Amino acid sequence: KAGVTQTPRYLIKTRGQQVTLSCSPISGHRSVSWYQQTPGQGLQFLFEYFSETQRNKGNFPGRFSGRQFSNSRSEMNVSTLELGDSALYLCASSLGDHNPNTEAFFGQGTRLTVV
Amino acid sequence: AQSVTQLGSHVSVSEGALVLLRCNYSSSVPPYLFWYVQYPNQGLQLLLKYTSAATLVKGINGFEAEFKKSETSFHLTKPSAHMSDAAEYFCAVKSPSSASKIIFGSGTRLSIRP
């Protein structure tokens, strides 16, 4: 079955602009989580969506937001981009049950560069 | 709060040598521990996970990890390194109260010398 698909793979934006990233989870998976990966801060949890509702949230400013559609596809939006938002944004798909042992499957990520 | 600490941001071994990547966890409750691998310009792939069924966990690509409660460790090993093992490795933990949120360690970059 198809894996997690993130689009686009690469993106260059200017400071102050906004950006939308997309993630299509594995078929049947209802949970989508987003992570930011930077050399300085490592991998950090942004938020999780399950059944179109934000179920969990990390410690990021309100400029970072997301949503999930009825087909479980998710989008992440960053407004008023800053240079520090340059990162690899990873999406993870899982069944969404409450079992911590349930595996999360990651997409290849979107590399965002803010200039 | 749950956390993991990876000792050594970069490890270099010769091809055929033992690989040992260290991870210590901080948890007051039984932890859910994982090892992930990331190849250049790729996402993360699960190598193995601790499920409490056994302290020695076998994963993909010949890797295994041993859970030691007395040492709060979950080190990753492979008896014989291969050039294709060159990648970044992340130890991670989940809290029972937040099954979807993965807390990652800082990562260890593994280099393999010919």
PDB file of C-alpha atoms in Angstrom:
ATOM      1  CA  LYS A   1       0.000   0.000   0.000  1.00  0.00           C
ATOM      2  CA  ALA A   2       1.107   3.558  -0.604  1.00  0.00           C
ATOM      3  CA  GLY A   3       3.157   5.289   2.070  1.00  0.00           C
ATOM      4  CA  VAL A   4       2.862   8.747   3.546  1.00  0.00           C
ATOM      5  CA  THR A   5       3.044  11.433   0.874  1.00  0.00           C
ATOM      6  CA  GLN A   6       4.204  14.954   1.593  1.00  0.00           C
ATOM      7  CA  THR A   7       4.054  17.764  -0.923  1.00  0.00           C
ATOM      8  CA  PRO A   8       5.933  19.697  -1.987  1.00  0.00           C
ATOM      9  CA  ARG A   9       9.351  18.187  -1.259  1.00  0.00           C
ATOM     10  CA  TYR A  10      11.157  21.512  -1.426  1.00  0.00           C
ATOM     11  CA  LEU A  11       9.982  25.061  -0.922  1.00  0.00           C
ATOM     12  CA  ILE A  12      11.663  28.460  -0.842  1.00  0.00           C
ATOM     13  CA  LYS A  13       9.782  31.363   0.694  1.00  0.00           C
ATOM     14  CA  THR A  14      10.559  34.936   1.691  1.00  0.00           C
ATOM     15  CA  ARG A  15      10.352  36.273   5.247  1.00  0.00           C
ATOM     16  CA  GLY A  16       6.863  37.480   6.062  1.00  0.00           C
ATOM     17  CA  GLN A  17       5.129  35.183   3.611  1.00  0.00           C
ATOM     18  CA  GLN A  18       2.973  32.260   4.581  1.00  0.00           C
ATOM     19  CA  VAL A  19       3.243  28.640   3.476  1.00  0.00           C
ATOM     20  CA  THR A  20       1.022  25.567   3.366  1.00  0.00           C
ATOM     21  CA  LEU A  21       2.387  22.029   3.454  1.00  0.00           C
ATOM     22  CA  SER A  22       0.364  18.933   2.684  1.00  0.00           C
ATOM     23  CA  CYS A  23       0.396  15.380   4.003  1.00  0.00           C
ATOM     24  CA  SER A  24      -1.566  12.392   2.752  1.00  0.00           C
ATOM     25  CA  PRO A  25      -1.517   9.547   5.299  1.00  0.00           C
ATOM     26  CA  ILE A  26      -1.583   5.839   4.678  1.00  0.00           C
ATOM     27  CA  SER A  27      -5.044   4.629   3.731  1.00  0.00           C
ATOM     28  CA  GLY A  28      -7.011   3.746   6.866  1.00  0.00           C
ATOM     29  CA  HIS A  29      -4.870   5.876   9.161  1.00  0.00           C
ATOM     30  CA  ARG A  30      -6.812   8.571  10.968  1.00  0.00           C
ATOM     31  CA  SER A  31      -4.028  10.288  12.867  1.00  0.00           C
ATOM     32  CA  VAL A  32      -1.549  12.717  11.357  1.00  0.00           C
ATOM     33  CA  SER A  33       1.236  14.302  13.387  1.00  0.00           C
ATOM     34  CA  TRP A  34       3.675  17.010  12.318  1.00  0.00           C
ATOM     35  CA  TYR A  35       7.284  17.462  13.387  1.00  0.00           C
ATOM     36  CA  GLN A  36       9.880  20.141  12.755  1.00  0.00           C
ATOM     37  CA  GLN A  37      13.495  19.084  12.312  1.00  0.00           C
ATOM     38  CA  THR A  38      16.316  21.631  12.563  1.00  0.00           C
ATOM     39  CA  PRO A  39      20.058  21.212  13.205  1.00  0.00           C
ATOM     40  CA  GLY A  40      19.802  23.273  16.384  1.00  0.00           C
ATOM     41  CA  GLN A  41      16.610  22.008  17.984  1.00  0.00           C
ATOM     42  CA  GLY A  42      16.413  18.513  16.541  1.00  0.00           C
ATOM     43  CA  LEU A  43      13.041  16.853  16.046  1.00  0.00           C
ATOM     44  CA  GLN A  44      10.171  18.609  17.764  1.00  0.00           C
ATOM     45  CA  PHE A  45       6.496  17.722  17.880  1.00  0.00           C
ATOM     46  CA  LEU A  46       4.214  20.387  16.419  1.00  0.00           C
ATOM     47  CA  PHE A  47       0.720  18.910  16.676  1.00  0.00           C
ATOM     48  CA  GLU A  48      -1.483  15.913  15.975  1.00  0.00           C
ATOM     49  CA  TYR A  49      -4.814  15.725  14.195  1.00  0.00           C
ATOM     50  CA  PHE A  50      -7.293  12.903  14.581  1.00  0.00           C
ATOM     51  CA  SER A  51     -10.722  12.800  12.966  1.00  0.00           C
ATOM     52  CA  GLU A  52     -10.423  16.433  11.864  1.00  0.00           C
ATOM     53  CA  THR A  53      -9.668  17.656  15.401  1.00  0.00           C
ATOM     54  CA  GLN A  54      -6.407  18.757  16.936  1.00  0.00           C
ATOM     55  CA  ARG A  55      -5.790  16.181  19.638  1.00  0.00           C
ATOM     56  CA  ASN A  56      -2.345  17.157  20.846  1.00  0.00           C
ATOM     57  CA  LYS A  57      -0.152  20.207  20.555  1.00  0.00           C
ATOM     58  CA  GLY A  58       3.512  20.974  21.033  1.00  0.00           C
ATOM     59  CA  ASN A  59       5.127  24.171  22.189  1.00  0.00           C
ATOM     60  CA  PHE A  60       5.108  26.306  19.048  1.00  0.00           C
ATOM     61  CA  PRO A  61       3.741  29.822  18.475  1.00  0.00           C
ATOM     62  CA  GLY A  62       0.307  30.399  16.999  1.00  0.00           C
ATOM     63  CA  ARG A  63       1.864  31.129  13.598  1.00  0.00           C
ATOM     64  CA  PHE A  64       1.956  27.373  13.191  1.00  0.00           C
ATOM     65  CA  SER A  65      -1.444  25.868  12.552  1.00  0.00           C
ATOM     66  CA  GLY A  66      -2.950  22.877  10.890  1.00  0.00           C
ATOM     67  CA  ARG A  67      -6.095  21.173   9.848  1.00  0.00           C
ATOM     68  CA  GLN A  68      -7.317  17.786   8.783  1.00  0.00           C
ATOM     69  CA  PHE A  69      -9.917  16.918   6.206  1.00  0.00           C
ATOM     70  CA  SER A  70     -12.549  14.193   6.239  1.00  0.00           C
ATOM     71  CA  ASN A  71     -10.304  11.940   4.131  1.00  0.00           C
ATOM     72  CA  SER A  72      -7.590  12.297   6.840  1.00  0.00           C
ATOM     73  CA  ARG A  73      -5.316  14.395   4.636  1.00  0.00           C
ATOM     74  CA  SER A  74      -3.709  17.151   6.630  1.00  0.00           C
ATOM     75  CA  GLU A  75      -2.270  20.556   5.920  1.00  0.00           C
ATOM     76  CA  MET A  76       0.100  22.604   7.996  1.00  0.00           C
ATOM     77  CA  ASN A  77       0.295  26.371   7.678  1.00  0.00           C
ATOM     78  CA  VAL A  78       2.985  28.755   8.838  1.00  0.00           C
ATOM     79  CA  SER A  79       2.211  32.450   8.668  1.00  0.00           C
ATOM     80  CA  THR A  80       4.570  35.415   8.796  1.00  0.00           C
ATOM     81  CA  LEU A  81       7.590  33.269   8.052  1.00  0.00           C
ATOM     82  CA  GLU A  82      10.845  33.885   9.911  1.00  0.00           C
ATOM     83  CA  LEU A  83      14.339  32.774   8.973  1.00  0.00           C
ATOM     84  CA  GLY A  84      14.266  30.370  11.906  1.00  0.00           C
ATOM     85  CA  ASP A  85      11.346  28.493  10.373  1.00  0.00           C
ATOM     86  CA  SER A  86      13.730  26.997   7.823  1.00  0.00           C
ATOM     87  CA  ALA A  87      13.556  23.292   8.558  1.00  0.00           C
ATOM     88  CA  LEU A  88      12.548  19.846   7.393  1.00  0.00           C
ATOM     89  CA  TYR A  89       8.884  19.350   8.222  1.00  0.00           C
ATOM     90  CA  LEU A  90       7.915  15.727   8.694  1.00  0.00           C
ATOM     91  CA  CYS A  91       4.481  14.224   8.778  1.00  0.00           C
ATOM     92  CA  ALA A  92       3.685  10.952  10.541  1.00  0.00           C
ATOM     93  CA  SER A  93       0.651   8.782   9.945  1.00  0.00           C
ATOM     94  CA  SER A  94      -0.787   6.200  12.342  1.00  0.00           C
ATOM     95  CA  LEU A  95      -4.007   4.418  13.209  1.00  0.00           C
ATOM     96  CA  GLY A  96      -4.688   6.880  15.990  1.00  0.00           C
ATOM     97  CA  ASP A  97      -5.609   4.371  18.677  1.00  0.00           C
ATOM     98  CA  HIS A  98      -4.423   5.114  22.210  1.00  0.00           C
ATOM     99  CA  ASN A  99      -1.721   2.450  22.170  1.00  0.00           C
ATOM    100  CA  PRO A 100       1.761   4.003  22.465  1.00  0.00           C
ATOM    101  CA  ASN A 101       3.200   0.924  20.738  1.00  0.00           C
ATOM    102  CA  THR A 102       1.290   1.618  17.558  1.00  0.00           C
ATOM    103  CA  GLU A 103       3.784   2.427  14.841  1.00  0.00           C
ATOM    104  CA  ALA A 104       3.925   5.839  13.206  1.00  0.00           C
ATOM    105  CA  PHE A 105       4.983   5.973   9.549  1.00  0.00           C
ATOM    106  CA  PHE A 106       6.843   9.038   8.340  1.00  0.00           C
ATOM    107  CA  GLY A 107       6.796  10.813   5.028  1.00  0.00           C
ATOM    108  CA  GLN A 108       9.960  12.022   3.306  1.00  0.00           C
ATOM    109  CA  GLY A 109       9.369  15.546   4.523  1.00  0.00           C
ATOM    110  CA  THR A 110       9.134  19.017   3.056  1.00  0.00           C
ATOM    111  CA  ARG A 111      12.336  21.042   3.128  1.00  0.00           C
ATOM    112  CA  LEU A 112      11.356  24.686   3.730  1.00  0.00           C
ATOM    113  CA  THR A 113      13.926  27.408   3.229  1.00  0.00           C
ATOM    114  CA  VAL A 114      13.062  30.953   4.289  1.00  0.00           C
ATOM    115  CA  VAL A 115      15.187  33.709   2.726  1.00  0.00           C
TER     116      VAL A 115
ATOM    117  CA  ALA B   1       8.403  14.531  31.703  1.00  0.00           C
ATOM    118  CA  GLN B   2       9.612  11.805  29.416  1.00  0.00           C
ATOM    119  CA  SER B   3      12.974  12.300  27.742  1.00  0.00           C
ATOM    120  CA  VAL B   4      15.832  10.400  26.156  1.00  0.00           C
ATOM    121  CA  THR B   5      19.515  11.264  26.015  1.00  0.00           C
ATOM    122  CA  GLN B   6      21.789  10.019  23.274  1.00  0.00           C
ATOM    123  CA  LEU B   7      25.482   9.954  24.122  1.00  0.00           C
ATOM    124  CA  GLY B   8      27.676  10.924  21.203  1.00  0.00           C
ATOM    125  CA  SER B   9      26.458  13.046  18.335  1.00  0.00           C
ATOM    126  CA  HIS B  10      28.795  11.245  15.942  1.00  0.00           C
ATOM    127  CA  VAL B  11      30.075   7.678  15.965  1.00  0.00           C
ATOM    128  CA  SER B  12      32.510   6.310  13.410  1.00  0.00           C
ATOM    129  CA  VAL B  13      33.280   2.593  13.029  1.00  0.00           C
ATOM    130  CA  SER B  14      35.049   0.441  10.477  1.00  0.00           C
ATOM    131  CA  GLU B  15      33.092  -1.780   8.142  1.00  0.00           C
ATOM    132  CA  GLY B  16      32.585  -5.128   9.880  1.00  0.00           C
ATOM    133  CA  ALA B  17      33.068  -3.688  13.366  1.00  0.00           C
ATOM    134  CA  LEU B  18      30.527  -3.613  16.189  1.00  0.00           C
ATOM    135  CA  VAL B  19      28.099  -0.708  16.214  1.00  0.00           C
ATOM    136  CA  LEU B  20      27.022   0.622  19.609  1.00  0.00           C
ATOM    137  CA  LEU B  21      24.772   3.680  19.867  1.00  0.00           C
ATOM    138  CA  ARG B  22      23.865   4.748  23.376  1.00  0.00           C
ATOM    139  CA  CYS B  23      20.508   5.920  24.695  1.00  0.00           C
ATOM    140  CA  ASN B  24      19.362   6.572  28.236  1.00  0.00           C
ATOM    141  CA  TYR B  25      15.784   7.342  29.149  1.00  0.00           C
ATOM    142  CA  SER B  26      14.232   9.320  31.925  1.00  0.00           C
ATOM    143  CA  SER B  27      10.901   7.950  32.953  1.00  0.00           C
ATOM    144  CA  SER B  28       8.999   7.375  36.147  1.00  0.00           C
ATOM    145  CA  VAL B  29       6.599   5.005  34.434  1.00  0.00           C
ATOM    146  CA  PRO B  30       7.260   2.056  32.114  1.00  0.00           C
ATOM    147  CA  PRO B  31       8.601   3.665  28.974  1.00  0.00           C
ATOM    148  CA  TYR B  32       7.669   3.048  25.388  1.00  0.00           C
ATOM    149  CA  LEU B  33      11.031   3.179  23.637  1.00  0.00           C
ATOM    150  CA  PHE B  34      11.916   3.237  19.974  1.00  0.00           C
ATOM    151  CA  TRP B  35      14.873   3.541  17.629  1.00  0.00           C
ATOM    152  CA  TYR B  36      14.450   5.268  14.280  1.00  0.00           C
ATOM    153  CA  VAL B  37      16.876   5.672  11.374  1.00  0.00           C
ATOM    154  CA  GLN B  38      17.029   8.566   8.927  1.00  0.00           C
ATOM    155  CA  TYR B  39      18.944   8.376   5.670  1.00  0.00           C
ATOM    156  CA  PRO B  40      19.998  11.628   3.944  1.00  0.00           C
ATOM    157  CA  ASN B  41      17.048  13.627   2.627  1.00  0.00           C
ATOM    158  CA  GLN B  42      14.623  11.004   3.819  1.00  0.00           C
ATOM    159  CA  GLY B  43      11.988  10.612   6.512  1.00  0.00           C
ATOM    160  CA  LEU B  44      12.282   8.400   9.564  1.00  0.00           C
ATOM    161  CA  GLN B  45      12.026   4.625   9.538  1.00  0.00           C
ATOM    162  CA  LEU B  46      11.306   2.534  12.610  1.00  0.00           C
ATOM    163  CA  LEU B  47      14.167   0.142  13.424  1.00  0.00           C
ATOM    164  CA  LEU B  48      12.694  -1.444  16.531  1.00  0.00           C
ATOM    165  CA  LYS B  49      10.551  -0.839  19.599  1.00  0.00           C
ATOM    166  CA  TYR B  50      10.493  -2.047  23.186  1.00  0.00           C
ATOM    167  CA  THR B  51       7.198  -3.681  24.050  1.00  0.00           C
ATOM    168  CA  SER B  52       8.053  -5.122  27.514  1.00  0.00           C
ATOM    169  CA  ALA B  53       7.626  -8.656  26.149  1.00  0.00           C
ATOM    170  CA  ALA B  54      11.394  -9.132  26.078  1.00  0.00           C
ATOM    171  CA  THR B  55      14.373  -7.075  27.171  1.00  0.00           C
ATOM    172  CA  LEU B  56      16.331  -7.891  24.012  1.00  0.00           C
ATOM    173  CA  VAL B  57      14.551  -6.513  20.994  1.00  0.00           C
ATOM    174  CA  LYS B  58      15.440  -7.450  17.437  1.00  0.00           C
ATOM    175  CA  GLY B  59      14.795  -5.017  14.642  1.00  0.00           C
ATOM    176  CA  ILE B  60      15.351  -4.641  10.953  1.00  0.00           C
ATOM    177  CA  ASN B  61      18.701  -4.641   9.139  1.00  0.00           C
ATOM    178  CA  GLY B  62      20.376  -6.751  11.852  1.00  0.00           C
ATOM    179  CA  PHE B  63      20.002  -4.186  14.625  1.00  0.00           C
ATOM    180  CA  GLU B  64      18.960  -5.017  18.156  1.00  0.00           C
ATOM    181  CA  ALA B  65      18.571  -3.159  21.443  1.00  0.00           C
ATOM    182  CA  GLU B  66      18.612  -4.245  25.055  1.00  0.00           C
ATOM    183  CA  PHE B  67      16.342  -2.664  27.644  1.00  0.00           C
ATOM    184  CA  LYS B  68      18.107  -2.382  31.026  1.00  0.00           C
ATOM    185  CA  LYS B  69      15.864  -0.959  33.701  1.00  0.00           C
ATOM    186  CA  SER B  70      18.643  -0.815  36.295  1.00  0.00           C
ATOM    187  CA  GLU B  71      20.685   1.416  33.989  1.00  0.00           C
ATOM    188  CA  THR B  72      17.701   3.203  32.389  1.00  0.00           C
ATOM    189  CA  SER B  73      19.294   2.385  29.047  1.00  0.00           C
ATOM    190  CA  PHE B  74      18.183   1.180  25.648  1.00  0.00           C
ATOM    191  CA  HIS B  75      21.396   0.964  23.619  1.00  0.00           C
ATOM    192  CA  LEU B  76      21.321  -0.009  19.940  1.00  0.00           C
ATOM    193  CA  THR B  77      23.817  -2.533  18.606  1.00  0.00           C
ATOM    194  CA  LYS B  78      24.746  -4.345  15.416  1.00  0.00           C
ATOM    195  CA  PRO B  79      27.458  -7.011  15.418  1.00  0.00           C
ATOM    196  CA  SER B  80      28.952  -6.100  12.041  1.00  0.00           C
ATOM    197  CA  ALA B  81      28.636  -2.684  10.413  1.00  0.00           C
ATOM    198  CA  HIS B  82      27.902  -2.338   6.728  1.00  0.00           C
ATOM    199  CA  MET B  83      28.498   0.709   4.556  1.00  0.00           C
ATOM    200  CA  SER B  84      24.742   1.010   4.043  1.00  0.00           C
ATOM    201  CA  ASP B  85      24.273   1.587   7.799  1.00  0.00           C
ATOM    202  CA  ALA B  86      25.639   5.120   7.477  1.00  0.00           C
ATOM    203  CA  ALA B  87      22.746   7.321   8.594  1.00  0.00           C
ATOM    204  CA  GLU B  88      21.407   9.265  11.578  1.00  0.00           C
ATOM    205  CA  TYR B  89      19.848   7.277  14.387  1.00  0.00           C
ATOM    206  CA  PHE B  90      17.295   8.586  16.847  1.00  0.00           C
ATOM    207  CA  CYS B  91      16.246   7.115  20.153  1.00  0.00           C
ATOM    208  CA  ALA B  92      12.688   8.071  21.066  1.00  0.00           C
ATOM    209  CA  VAL B  93      10.109   7.683  23.802  1.00  0.00           C
ATOM    210  CA  LYS B  94       6.358   8.000  24.119  1.00  0.00           C
ATOM    211  CA  SER B  95       4.285   8.690  27.178  1.00  0.00           C
ATOM    212  CA  PRO B  96       1.330   6.403  27.960  1.00  0.00           C
ATOM    213  CA  SER B  97      -0.793   9.522  28.366  1.00  0.00           C
ATOM    214  CA  SER B  98       0.094  10.861  24.925  1.00  0.00           C
ATOM    215  CA  ALA B  99       0.278   7.909  22.581  1.00  0.00           C
ATOM    216  CA  SER B 100       0.816   9.967  19.438  1.00  0.00           C
ATOM    217  CA  LYS B 101       3.542  12.334  20.603  1.00  0.00           C
ATOM    218  CA  ILE B 102       7.058  11.025  20.004  1.00  0.00           C
ATOM    219  CA  ILE B 103       9.873  12.636  21.973  1.00  0.00           C
ATOM    220  CA  PHE B 104      13.164  12.233  20.159  1.00  0.00           C
ATOM    221  CA  GLY B 105      16.730  12.283  21.320  1.00  0.00           C
ATOM    222  CA  SER B 106      19.230  14.575  19.654  1.00  0.00           C
ATOM    223  CA  GLY B 107      20.396  11.909  17.242  1.00  0.00           C
ATOM    224  CA  THR B 108      23.681  10.118  16.539  1.00  0.00           C
ATOM    225  CA  ARG B 109      25.262  10.246  13.128  1.00  0.00           C
ATOM    226  CA  LEU B 110      26.874   6.920  12.256  1.00  0.00           C
ATOM    227  CA  SER B 111      29.744   6.909   9.772  1.00  0.00           C
ATOM    228  CA  ILE B 112      31.266   3.722   8.395  1.00  0.00           C
ATOM    229  CA  ARG B 113      34.947   3.629   7.405  1.00  0.00           C
ATOM    230  CA  PRO B 114      35.894   1.282   4.538  1.00  0.00           C
TER     231      PRO B 114
END
